[in-house]
CSV table of C-alpha atoms (C1' of nucleotides) in Angstrom, one decimal:
chain,number,residue,atom,x,y,z
A,27,MET,CA,30.2,-30.7,-10.1
A,28,PRO,CA,27.3,-28.4,-11.1
A,29,LYS,CA,24.1,-28.4,-9.1
A,30,VAL,CA,21.5,-29.9,-11.0
A,31,VAL,CA,19.2,-26.8,-10.5
A,32,ASP,CA,20.9,-23.3,-9.8
A,33,PRO,CA,18.0,-21.2,-8.2
A,34,ASP,CA,19.6,-17.9,-9.2
A,35,ALA,CA,19.8,-18.9,-12.6
A,36,ARG,CA,16.2,-20.1,-12.7
A,37,ARG,CA,15.2,-16.9,-11.3
A,38,ARG,CA,17.0,-15.1,-14.0
A,39,GLU,CA,15.3,-17.3,-16.6
A,40,VAL,CA,12.0,-16.5,-15.4
A,41,VAL,CA,12.5,-12.9,-15.3
A,42,ASP,CA,13.8,-13.1,-18.9
A,43,ALA,CA,10.5,-15.0,-19.9
A,44,LEU,CA,8.6,-12.1,-17.8
A,45,PHE,CA,10.1,-9.6,-20.0
A,46,ARG,CA,9.4,-11.3,-23.1
A,47,VAL,CA,5.9,-11.8,-22.2
A,48,VAL,CA,5.5,-8.0,-21.1
A,49,VAL,CA,7.0,-6.8,-24.3
A,50,ARG,CA,4.8,-9.2,-26.4
A,51,ASP,CA,1.5,-9.0,-24.5
A,52,GLY,CA,1.8,-6.1,-22.4
A,53,LEU,CA,2.0,-6.1,-18.5
A,54,GLN,CA,-1.7,-6.2,-18.1
A,55,ARG,CA,-1.9,-9.7,-19.8
A,56,THR,CA,1.4,-10.9,-17.8
A,57,SER,CA,-0.1,-13.5,-15.5
A,58,LEU,CA,1.9,-16.2,-13.6
A,59,ARG,CA,0.5,-18.7,-15.9
A,60,ALA,CA,1.7,-16.8,-18.7
A,61,VAL,CA,5.1,-16.4,-17.5
A,62,ALA,CA,5.4,-20.0,-16.2
A,63,GLY,CA,4.3,-21.0,-19.9
A,64,GLU,CA,6.7,-18.8,-21.4
A,65,ALA,CA,9.6,-20.0,-19.3
A,66,GLY,CA,8.6,-23.6,-20.0
A,67,LEU,CA,7.6,-24.1,-16.1
A,68,ASN,CA,4.8,-25.4,-14.3
A,69,ILE,CA,3.1,-22.6,-12.5
A,70,GLY,CA,3.8,-24.5,-9.2
A,71,SER,CA,7.6,-24.6,-9.9
A,72,LEU,CA,7.4,-20.9,-10.4
A,73,ARG,CA,5.8,-20.5,-7.3
A,74,HIS,CA,8.5,-22.1,-5.8
A,75,TYR,CA,11.1,-19.4,-6.7
A,76,PHE,CA,8.6,-16.6,-6.3
A,77,ALA,CA,6.2,-16.9,-3.5
A,78,SER,CA,3.9,-14.3,-5.0
A,79,GLN,CA,3.2,-12.3,-8.1
A,80,GLN,CA,4.2,-9.2,-6.3
A,81,GLU,CA,7.6,-10.6,-5.4
A,82,LEU,CA,8.2,-11.7,-9.0
A,83,MET,CA,7.1,-8.3,-10.3
A,84,ASP,CA,9.5,-6.3,-7.7
A,85,PHE,CA,12.5,-8.8,-8.7
A,86,ALA,CA,12.1,-8.4,-12.2
A,87,MET,CA,11.8,-4.4,-12.0
A,88,GLN,CA,14.8,-4.4,-9.6
A,89,SER,CA,16.8,-6.7,-11.9
A,90,MET,CA,16.1,-4.5,-15.0
A,91,LEU,CA,17.2,-1.3,-13.0
A,92,ASP,CA,20.3,-3.2,-11.8
A,93,GLY,CA,21.2,-4.2,-15.2
A,94,LEU,CA,20.7,-0.7,-16.6
A,95,THR,CA,22.6,0.9,-13.7
A,96,ASP,CA,25.7,-1.5,-14.4
A,97,ARG,CA,25.5,-0.5,-17.9
A,98,LEU,CA,25.5,3.3,-17.2
A,99,LEU,CA,28.2,3.1,-14.6
A,100,ARG,CA,30.6,1.1,-17.0
A,101,HIS,CA,29.7,3.7,-19.8
A,102,VAL,CA,30.5,6.6,-17.3
A,103,GLU,CA,33.8,4.8,-16.2
A,104,HIS,CA,34.6,4.2,-19.9
A,105,ILE,CA,34.5,7.8,-20.7
A,106,GLY,CA,36.6,8.8,-17.9
A,107,GLU,CA,37.3,12.6,-17.2
A,108,LEU,CA,35.2,14.6,-19.7
A,109,SER,CA,37.6,17.4,-20.0
A,110,ARG,CA,40.5,15.0,-21.1
A,111,HIS,CA,38.6,14.6,-24.4
A,112,PRO,CA,38.8,17.2,-27.2
A,113,PRO,CA,35.9,19.5,-26.9
A,114,ALA,CA,34.5,18.4,-30.1
A,115,GLU,CA,34.3,14.9,-28.9
A,116,ARG,CA,32.4,15.7,-25.6
A,117,LEU,CA,28.9,16.2,-27.0
A,118,ARG,CA,29.3,12.9,-28.8
A,119,LEU,CA,30.3,11.1,-25.6
A,120,ALA,CA,27.4,12.6,-23.9
A,121,ALA,CA,25.1,11.6,-26.5
A,122,GLY,CA,26.3,8.0,-26.4
A,123,LEU,CA,25.8,7.9,-22.9
A,124,LEU,CA,22.3,9.2,-22.7
A,125,ALA,CA,21.5,7.1,-25.7
A,126,GLU,CA,21.6,3.9,-23.2
A,127,LEU,CA,18.1,5.3,-22.3
A,128,LEU,CA,16.8,5.2,-25.6
A,129,PRO,CA,15.3,2.2,-27.5
A,130,LEU,CA,18.0,2.0,-30.2
A,131,ASP,CA,18.6,-1.7,-30.4
A,132,GLU,CA,16.4,-4.7,-29.5
A,133,ARG,CA,17.9,-4.9,-25.9
A,134,ARG,CA,17.2,-1.3,-25.1
A,135,ARG,CA,13.8,-1.5,-26.8
A,136,ALA,CA,12.8,-4.3,-24.7
A,137,GLU,CA,14.1,-2.5,-21.5
A,138,VAL,CA,12.1,0.8,-22.5
A,139,THR,CA,9.1,-1.0,-23.3
A,140,VAL,CA,9.1,-2.9,-20.0
A,141,PHE,CA,9.8,0.2,-18.1
A,142,LEU,CA,7.0,2.2,-19.8
A,143,ASP,CA,4.5,-0.4,-18.8
A,144,PHE,CA,5.8,-0.5,-15.3
A,145,ASN,CA,5.6,3.3,-15.0
A,146,ALA,CA,2.2,3.2,-16.3
A,147,ALA,CA,1.0,0.7,-13.8
A,148,ALA,CA,3.0,2.5,-10.9
A,149,ARG,CA,0.7,5.4,-11.3
A,150,THR,CA,-2.3,3.6,-9.7
A,151,ASN,CA,-0.6,0.5,-8.2
A,152,PRO,CA,1.1,1.6,-4.9
A,153,ALA,CA,3.3,-1.7,-5.1
A,154,PHE,CA,5.4,-0.4,-7.9
A,155,LYS,CA,5.6,3.3,-6.8
A,156,ASP,CA,8.7,3.1,-4.9
A,157,LEU,CA,10.8,1.6,-7.6
A,158,SER,CA,9.3,3.8,-10.3
A,159,ASP,CA,10.0,6.9,-8.4
A,160,GLN,CA,13.5,5.7,-7.8
A,161,ALA,CA,14.1,5.1,-11.5
A,162,ALA,CA,12.8,8.6,-12.5
A,163,ALA,CA,15.0,10.1,-10.0
A,164,GLY,CA,18.0,8.2,-11.1
A,165,ALA,CA,17.4,9.2,-14.7
A,166,ARG,CA,16.9,12.7,-13.7
A,167,ARG,CA,20.2,12.5,-11.6
A,168,LEU,CA,22.2,11.2,-14.7
A,169,VAL,CA,20.9,13.7,-16.8
A,170,ARG,CA,21.7,16.5,-14.5
A,171,ARG,CA,25.1,14.9,-13.9
A,172,VAL,CA,25.8,15.0,-17.8
A,173,LEU,CA,24.7,18.6,-18.1
A,174,THR,CA,26.9,19.6,-15.2
A,175,ARG,CA,29.9,18.1,-16.4
A,176,LEU,CA,29.5,19.4,-19.9
A,177,ASP,CA,28.9,22.9,-18.3
A,178,GLU,CA,32.0,22.6,-16.0
A,179,SER,CA,34.1,21.7,-19.2
A,180,GLY,CA,32.9,24.9,-20.9
A,181,THR,CA,31.1,22.9,-23.6
A,182,LEU,CA,27.8,24.4,-22.9
A,183,ARG,CA,26.7,27.9,-23.8
A,184,PRO,CA,26.9,29.9,-20.6
A,185,GLY,CA,23.9,31.3,-18.7
A,186,ARG,CA,21.8,28.0,-18.9
A,187,ASP,CA,19.3,27.3,-16.2
A,188,LEU,CA,20.4,23.7,-15.1
A,189,ASP,CA,17.1,22.9,-13.4
A,190,ILE,CA,15.3,23.8,-16.4
A,191,GLU,CA,17.6,22.1,-18.7
A,192,THR,CA,17.7,18.9,-16.7
A,193,GLU,CA,13.9,18.8,-16.8
A,194,ARG,CA,13.8,19.5,-20.6
A,195,LEU,CA,16.5,17.0,-21.6
A,196,THR,CA,15.0,14.4,-19.2
A,197,ALA,CA,11.5,15.0,-20.8
A,198,LEU,CA,13.1,14.8,-24.2
A,199,LEU,CA,14.6,11.5,-23.5
A,200,ASP,CA,11.3,10.1,-22.0
A,201,GLY,CA,9.4,11.5,-25.1
A,202,LEU,CA,11.7,9.9,-27.5
A,203,GLY,CA,11.5,6.6,-25.7
A,204,LEU,CA,7.8,6.7,-25.7
A,205,GLY,CA,7.6,7.7,-29.3
A,206,ALA,CA,10.2,5.1,-30.6
A,207,VAL,CA,8.4,2.3,-28.8
A,208,ARG,CA,4.8,3.4,-30.1
A,209,ASN,CA,5.8,4.4,-33.6
A,210,PRO,CA,9.2,3.0,-34.5
A,211,ASP,CA,8.6,3.6,-38.1
A,212,VAL,CA,8.5,7.3,-37.6
A,213,LEU,CA,10.7,7.6,-34.7
A,214,SER,CA,13.4,5.5,-36.0
A,215,PRO,CA,16.8,5.1,-34.0
A,216,GLN,CA,18.5,7.3,-36.6
A,217,MET,CA,16.0,10.0,-36.0
A,218,CYS,CA,16.4,9.4,-32.2
A,219,THR,CA,20.2,10.0,-32.2
A,220,ALA,CA,19.6,12.9,-34.8
A,221,VAL,CA,17.2,14.5,-32.3
A,222,LEU,CA,19.5,14.0,-29.5
A,223,ALA,CA,22.4,15.3,-31.2
A,224,ALA,CA,20.3,18.3,-32.4
A,225,HIS,CA,19.4,19.0,-28.8
A,226,LEU,CA,22.9,18.8,-27.4
A,227,GLY,CA,24.3,20.9,-30.1
A,228,ASP,CA,21.6,23.6,-29.3
A,229,LEU,CA,22.7,23.5,-25.8
A,230,ALA,CA,26.5,24.0,-26.7
A,231,GLY,CA,25.3,26.9,-28.9
A,232,GLU,CA,26.6,25.9,-32.3
A,233,GLY,CA,25.5,28.1,-34.9
B,21,MET,CA,-40.9,19.3,-22.8
B,22,PRO,CA,-37.7,17.5,-21.9
B,23,LYS,CA,-37.5,14.0,-22.7
B,24,VAL,CA,-37.1,11.7,-19.6
B,25,VAL,CA,-33.9,10.5,-20.6
B,26,ASP,CA,-31.7,12.0,-23.3
B,27,PRO,CA,-29.5,9.2,-24.7
B,28,ASP,CA,-26.8,11.3,-25.9
B,29,ALA,CA,-26.4,12.9,-22.4
B,30,ARG,CA,-26.5,9.7,-20.8
B,31,ARG,CA,-23.5,8.3,-23.0
B,32,ARG,CA,-21.6,11.6,-22.2
B,33,GLU,CA,-22.3,10.9,-18.5
B,34,VAL,CA,-21.0,7.3,-18.8
B,35,VAL,CA,-17.9,8.6,-20.6
B,36,ASP,CA,-17.4,11.1,-17.8
B,37,ALA,CA,-17.6,8.2,-15.2
B,38,LEU,CA,-15.2,6.2,-17.1
B,39,PHE,CA,-12.6,9.0,-17.4
B,40,ARG,CA,-12.7,9.4,-13.7
B,41,VAL,CA,-12.5,5.8,-13.0
B,42,VAL,CA,-9.3,5.7,-15.4
B,43,VAL,CA,-7.7,8.6,-13.8
B,44,ARG,CA,-8.5,7.2,-10.2
B,45,ASP,CA,-7.9,3.4,-10.8
B,46,GLY,CA,-6.1,3.1,-14.1
B,47,LEU,CA,-7.3,1.7,-17.3
B,48,GLN,CA,-6.5,-1.9,-16.1
B,49,ARG,CA,-9.0,-1.8,-13.4
B,50,THR,CA,-11.6,0.1,-15.5
B,51,SER,CA,-14.4,-2.6,-15.9
B,52,LEU,CA,-17.9,-2.2,-16.9
B,53,ARG,CA,-19.0,-2.7,-13.3
B,54,ALA,CA,-16.7,0.0,-12.2
B,55,VAL,CA,-17.8,2.5,-14.8
B,56,ALA,CA,-21.6,1.6,-14.1
B,57,GLY,CA,-20.9,2.2,-10.3
B,58,GLU,CA,-19.3,5.5,-10.8
B,59,ALA,CA,-22.0,6.6,-13.1
B,60,GLY,CA,-24.6,5.5,-10.6
B,61,LEU,CA,-26.2,3.2,-13.3
B,62,ASN,CA,-26.9,-0.6,-13.1
B,63,ILE,CA,-24.5,-2.4,-15.4
B,64,GLY,CA,-27.5,-3.6,-17.4
B,65,SER,CA,-28.5,0.1,-18.2
B,66,LEU,CA,-24.8,0.7,-19.0
B,67,ARG,CA,-25.1,-2.1,-21.9
B,68,HIS,CA,-28.2,-0.7,-23.2
B,69,TYR,CA,-26.2,2.3,-24.3
B,70,PHE,CA,-22.9,0.5,-24.9
B,71,ALA,CA,-23.3,-3.0,-26.4
B,72,SER,CA,-19.9,-4.1,-25.5
B,73,GLN,CA,-16.9,-3.0,-23.5
B,74,GLN,CA,-15.2,-2.1,-26.7
B,75,GLU,CA,-17.8,0.1,-27.9
B,76,LEU,CA,-17.6,2.2,-24.7
B,77,MET,CA,-13.8,2.2,-24.9
B,78,ASP,CA,-13.8,3.4,-28.4
B,79,PHE,CA,-16.3,6.2,-27.8
B,80,ALA,CA,-14.6,7.3,-24.8
B,81,MET,CA,-11.4,7.7,-26.5
B,82,GLN,CA,-12.9,9.2,-29.6
B,83,SER,CA,-14.9,11.7,-27.3
B,84,MET,CA,-11.6,12.8,-25.7
B,85,LEU,CA,-9.9,13.3,-29.1
B,86,ASP,CA,-12.9,15.4,-30.3
B,87,GLY,CA,-12.9,17.5,-27.5
B,88,LEU,CA,-9.2,18.3,-27.6
B,89,THR,CA,-9.5,18.9,-31.4
B,90,ASP,CA,-12.0,21.3,-30.9
B,91,ARG,CA,-10.2,23.2,-28.3
B,92,LEU,CA,-7.0,23.2,-30.4
B,93,LEU,CA,-9.1,24.6,-33.6
B,94,ARG,CA,-10.7,27.2,-31.3
B,95,HIS,CA,-7.2,28.3,-29.9
B,96,VAL,CA,-5.8,28.4,-33.5
B,97,GLU,CA,-8.7,30.5,-34.6
B,98,HIS,CA,-8.3,32.7,-31.9
B,99,ILE,CA,-4.6,33.4,-32.6
B,100,GLY,CA,-5.4,34.2,-36.1
B,101,GLU,CA,-2.6,35.1,-38.6
B,102,LEU,CA,0.7,34.7,-36.7
B,103,SER,CA,2.5,37.5,-38.9
B,104,ARG,CA,-0.2,40.0,-37.5
B,105,HIS,CA,1.1,39.7,-33.9
B,106,PRO,CA,4.4,41.5,-32.8
B,107,PRO,CA,7.4,39.3,-33.2
B,108,ALA,CA,7.8,39.3,-29.4
B,109,GLU,CA,4.5,37.7,-28.9
B,110,ARG,CA,4.7,35.0,-31.3
B,111,LEU,CA,6.6,32.6,-29.1
B,112,ARG,CA,4.3,33.1,-26.2
B,113,LEU,CA,1.4,32.4,-28.5
B,114,ALA,CA,2.9,29.3,-29.8
B,115,ALA,CA,3.6,28.2,-26.3
B,116,GLY,CA,0.1,28.7,-25.2
B,117,LEU,CA,-1.2,26.8,-28.1
B,118,LEU,CA,1.1,23.7,-27.4
B,119,ALA,CA,0.3,24.0,-23.7
B,120,GLU,CA,-3.1,22.6,-24.6
B,121,LEU,CA,-1.2,19.2,-24.8
B,122,LEU,CA,0.2,19.6,-21.2
B,123,PRO,CA,-1.4,18.7,-18.0
B,124,LEU,CA,-1.4,22.2,-16.6
B,125,ASP,CA,-4.7,22.1,-15.1
B,126,GLU,CA,-7.1,19.5,-13.7
B,127,ARG,CA,-8.9,19.2,-17.1
B,128,ARG,CA,-5.8,18.8,-19.1
B,129,ARG,CA,-4.2,16.5,-16.3
B,130,ALA,CA,-7.2,14.2,-16.8
B,131,GLU,CA,-7.0,14.2,-20.5
B,132,VAL,CA,-3.2,13.5,-20.5
B,133,THR,CA,-3.4,10.7,-17.9
B,134,VAL,CA,-6.3,8.9,-19.8
B,135,PHE,CA,-4.4,9.3,-22.9
B,136,LEU,CA,-1.3,7.9,-21.6
B,137,ASP,CA,-3.1,4.7,-20.3
B,138,PHE,CA,-4.8,4.5,-23.7
B,139,ASN,CA,-1.5,4.6,-25.4
B,140,ALA,CA,0.1,2.2,-23.3
B,141,ALA,CA,-2.8,-0.3,-23.9
B,142,ALA,CA,-2.8,0.3,-27.7
B,143,ARG,CA,0.6,-1.1,-27.7
B,144,THR,CA,-0.5,-4.6,-27.4
B,145,ASN,CA,-4.3,-4.0,-28.0
B,146,PRO,CA,-5.0,-3.8,-31.7
B,147,ALA,CA,-8.5,-2.5,-30.9
B,148,PHE,CA,-7.0,0.8,-29.6
B,149,LYS,CA,-4.3,1.0,-32.3
B,150,ASP,CA,-6.1,3.1,-34.9
B,151,LEU,CA,-7.2,5.9,-32.5
B,152,SER,CA,-3.7,6.0,-30.8
B,153,ASP,CA,-2.0,6.2,-34.1
B,154,GLN,CA,-4.5,8.9,-35.3
B,155,ALA,CA,-3.8,10.8,-32.1
B,156,ALA,CA,0.1,10.7,-32.4
B,157,ALA,CA,0.0,11.6,-36.1
B,158,GLY,CA,-2.4,14.7,-35.1
B,159,ALA,CA,0.0,15.8,-32.4
B,160,ARG,CA,3.0,15.6,-34.8
B,161,ARG,CA,0.9,17.5,-37.5
B,162,LEU,CA,0.3,20.2,-35.0
B,163,VAL,CA,3.7,20.7,-33.7
B,164,ARG,CA,5.0,20.8,-37.5
B,165,ARG,CA,2.3,23.3,-38.3
B,166,VAL,CA,3.2,25.6,-35.4
B,167,LEU,CA,7.0,25.4,-36.2
B,168,THR,CA,6.3,25.8,-39.9
B,169,ARG,CA,4.4,29.1,-39.0
B,170,LEU,CA,7.2,30.2,-36.7
B,171,ASP,CA,9.6,29.8,-39.3
B,172,GLU,CA,7.8,31.4,-42.2
B,173,SER,CA,7.2,34.4,-40.2
B,174,GLY,CA,10.9,34.7,-39.5
B,175,THR,CA,10.5,33.9,-35.8
B,176,LEU,CA,12.9,30.9,-35.8
B,177,ARG,CA,16.7,31.0,-36.3
B,178,PRO,CA,17.0,30.0,-40.0
B,179,GLY,CA,18.6,26.8,-41.2
B,180,ARG,CA,16.4,24.4,-38.8
B,181,ASP,CA,15.7,21.1,-39.9
B,182,LEU,CA,11.9,20.8,-39.6
B,183,ASP,CA,11.8,17.2,-39.7
B,184,ILE,CA,14.1,16.8,-36.6
B,185,GLU,CA,12.7,19.8,-34.9
B,186,THR,CA,9.1,18.6,-35.0
B,187,GLU,CA,10.3,15.1,-33.6
B,188,ARG,CA,12.1,17.0,-30.9
B,189,LEU,CA,9.2,19.2,-29.8
B,190,THR,CA,6.7,16.4,-30.0
B,191,ALA,CA,9.1,14.1,-28.0
B,192,LEU,CA,9.5,17.0,-25.4
B,193,LEU,CA,5.8,17.5,-25.1
B,194,ASP,CA,5.2,13.8,-24.6
B,195,GLY,CA,7.9,13.7,-22.0
B,196,LEU,CA,6.7,16.8,-20.2
B,197,GLY,CA,3.2,15.1,-20.2
B,198,LEU,CA,4.5,11.7,-18.9
B,199,GLY,CA,6.6,13.5,-16.2
B,200,ALA,CA,4.2,15.7,-14.9
B,201,VAL,CA,1.6,13.1,-14.5
B,202,ARG,CA,4.1,10.9,-12.9
B,203,ASN,CA,5.8,13.4,-10.7
B,204,PRO,CA,3.6,16.2,-10.5
B,205,ASP,CA,5.9,17.8,-7.4
B,206,VAL,CA,9.0,17.8,-9.5
B,207,LEU,CA,7.5,18.7,-12.9
B,208,SER,CA,5.0,21.2,-11.8
B,209,PRO,CA,2.8,23.2,-14.2
B,210,GLN,CA,5.0,26.1,-13.7
B,211,MET,CA,8.3,24.0,-14.7
B,212,CYS,CA,6.3,22.6,-17.6
B,213,THR,CA,5.7,26.1,-19.1
B,214,ALA,CA,9.2,27.1,-18.1
B,215,VAL,CA,10.8,24.2,-20.1
B,216,LEU,CA,8.5,24.8,-23.0
B,217,ALA,CA,9.3,28.5,-23.2
B,218,ALA,CA,13.1,27.7,-23.0
B,219,HIS,CA,12.9,25.6,-25.8
B,220,LEU,CA,11.1,27.7,-28.1
B,221,GLY,CA,13.3,30.5,-27.1
B,222,ASP,CA,16.2,28.3,-28.0
B,223,LEU,CA,14.7,27.7,-31.4
B,224,ALA,CA,14.2,31.2,-32.0
B,225,GLY,CA,18.0,31.6,-31.3
B,226,GLU,CA,17.8,34.3,-28.5
B,227,GLY,CA,21.0,35.2,-26.8
C,7,DC,C1',-56.9,3.3,-24.8
C,8,DG,C1',-53.5,-0.7,-26.6
C,9,DT,C1',-48.9,-1.5,-28.7
C,10,DT,C1',-44.3,-1.0,-29.2
C,11,DT,C1',-40.2,0.7,-28.3
C,12,DT,C1',-36.9,2.1,-24.8
C,13,DC,C1',-34.9,1.5,-20.4
C,14,DT,C1',-33.6,-0.9,-16.0
C,15,DA,C1',-32.5,-4.6,-13.4
C,16,DT,C1',-31.1,-9.5,-12.4
C,17,DC,C1',-29.5,-13.9,-13.3
C,18,DA,C1',-26.2,-17.4,-15.0
C,19,DC,C1',-22.4,-18.7,-17.4
C,20,DA,C1',-17.7,-19.7,-18.9
C,21,DG,C1',-13.1,-18.2,-18.5
C,22,DG,C1',-9.1,-16.1,-16.3
C,23,DC,C1',-6.7,-14.7,-12.2
C,24,DG,C1',-3.7,-15.4,-7.7
C,25,DT,C1',-3.0,-18.3,-4.1
C,26,DG,C1',-3.5,-22.0,-0.6
C,27,DA,C1',-3.0,-26.8,0.2
C,28,DC,C1',-1.0,-31.1,-0.6
C,29,DA,C1',1.1,-35.2,-2.6
C,30,DC,C1',5.1,-36.6,-4.5
C,31,DA,C1',10.0,-37.0,-6.7
C,32,DA,C1',14.7,-35.6,-6.5
C,33,DA,C1',18.5,-34.1,-4.6
C,34,DA,C1',21.4,-32.8,-0.5
C,35,DC,C1',23.0,-34.1,3.7
C,36,DA,C1',24.6,-36.9,7.7
D,3,DT,C1',21.9,-45.8,4.6
D,4,DG,C1',18.0,-42.7,6.4
D,5,DT,C1',16.5,-37.9,6.9
D,6,DT,C1',15.8,-33.5,5.6
D,7,DT,C1',15.6,-30.0,2.2
D,8,DT,C1',14.4,-28.6,-2.2
D,9,DG,C1',11.9,-29.0,-6.4
D,10,DT,C1',7.7,-30.4,-9.2
D,11,DG,C1',3.0,-31.1,-10.5
D,12,DT,C1',-1.9,-30.9,-9.5
D,13,DC,C1',-6.1,-29.7,-7.4
D,14,DA,C1',-9.7,-26.5,-5.7
D,15,DC,C1',-11.4,-22.2,-3.9
D,16,DG,C1',-13.1,-17.6,-4.2
D,17,DC,C1',-13.0,-13.6,-6.9
D,18,DC,C1',-13.5,-10.8,-10.8
D,19,DT,C1',-14.5,-10.1,-15.6
D,20,DG,C1',-17.4,-9.6,-20.1
D,21,DT,C1',-21.4,-11.2,-21.9
D,22,DG,C1',-25.9,-13.6,-23.3
D,23,DA,C1',-30.6,-14.0,-21.8
D,24,DT,C1',-34.5,-12.7,-19.9
D,25,DA,C1',-38.1,-10.3,-17.3
D,26,DG,C1',-40.6,-6.4,-15.9
D,27,DA,C1',-41.2,-1.2,-15.5
D,28,DA,C1',-41.5,3.0,-18.2
D,29,DA,C1',-42.1,6.0,-21.8
D,30,DA,C1',-43.5,6.8,-26.5
D,31,DC,C1',-46.4,6.1,-30.3
D,32,DG,C1',-50.7,5.4,-32.9
DNA sequence: CGTTTTCTATCACAGGCGTGACACAAAACA
DNA sequence: TGTTTTGTGTCACGCCTGTGATAGAAAACG
């Protein structure tokens, strides 16, 4: 017998509504009333599930990061040991994994969009700083891990400075996300993947 | 005999105050009252020089872009014809020019910070869209121009796709700016220049 | 000088915000 | 059943926002 209301499901619905509002109107205009309206709830009800605005924001941001982390872990697991793949495939696999961070479809586009707004707010809103820093560190770790695996499997041109290359690839991904969200017509998904492939190809020293 | 008040100077002072508020508190918290307070003016006075908030924002954004454009033009002029420099110098000159877009000192840091906030707002605020698009197009044009010059002077490894390389370098610069503003400790000015140098070196096909 | 424009300063208004308080319905429980 | 917990809806308060209106001082002008 299903409960009449499932609190966890409700919270997820509210977070989904919040994401839609942030994507559509921006974080600045994402008020409790707007989220409640989008979720089809009364503001009083919403406040029963989230005691304060800050609690809602934290939960939403954390939910997004958790979802992304799960997806990345599943992707990493699906790839398995990199050296068991033919060398020609390795760059493609790495690109596919890193592309989880790029706005290539509606889902990832929404993620990146929300993420950019949260990060912008985190610069001056201490309440978001921890989660934002944690996310940035996670992205950096993932990129470094990918580069390390590629290097260990002999796929990269030797002599690379991994510190620099990590920052370079991380910045490239950030920039592609920013550009693709801002100018989807110029920086299309195809262009994003082409740029990423070109970069990894360069690192491998093809040519 | 100096006028008692110079309207143009006043407007510049107000814009400077606005920049300080945006950098310190974020664009979201940059209200007319906050700017007036920062400039040491009464809000009534401020409104005498800027009829509306939108007018102030537009003027401020345009001022920043004008200043940046001037600086870039002066830098380009200072470099002169690229092929008149020794090949070993060309990458360094290009890096120096592109570094005008990176937050390497307080001035550029403020510029990039304000710019990021404006761009984030432009996504959902139509009033900022034109200037934001114009700025993005300008950056893209500059990058393409630099890459074209390097290519024509034989400094780049032949066979590059300039469309892709323009997007790649533009995204890299955007990402470096974003990262350096967000995590100055990780992405220090030295690291930024190192990453940029590494990228241009790669394009040249050193090694 | 007087007149006119420019500048400064203040008040009030409507609108949106987060949030505390509270009443009431509905479900869960004993 | 009655009691308790959970969920829903509404009100009001204080705060901040941009902006219109307006009065008065200061400077510029003829």
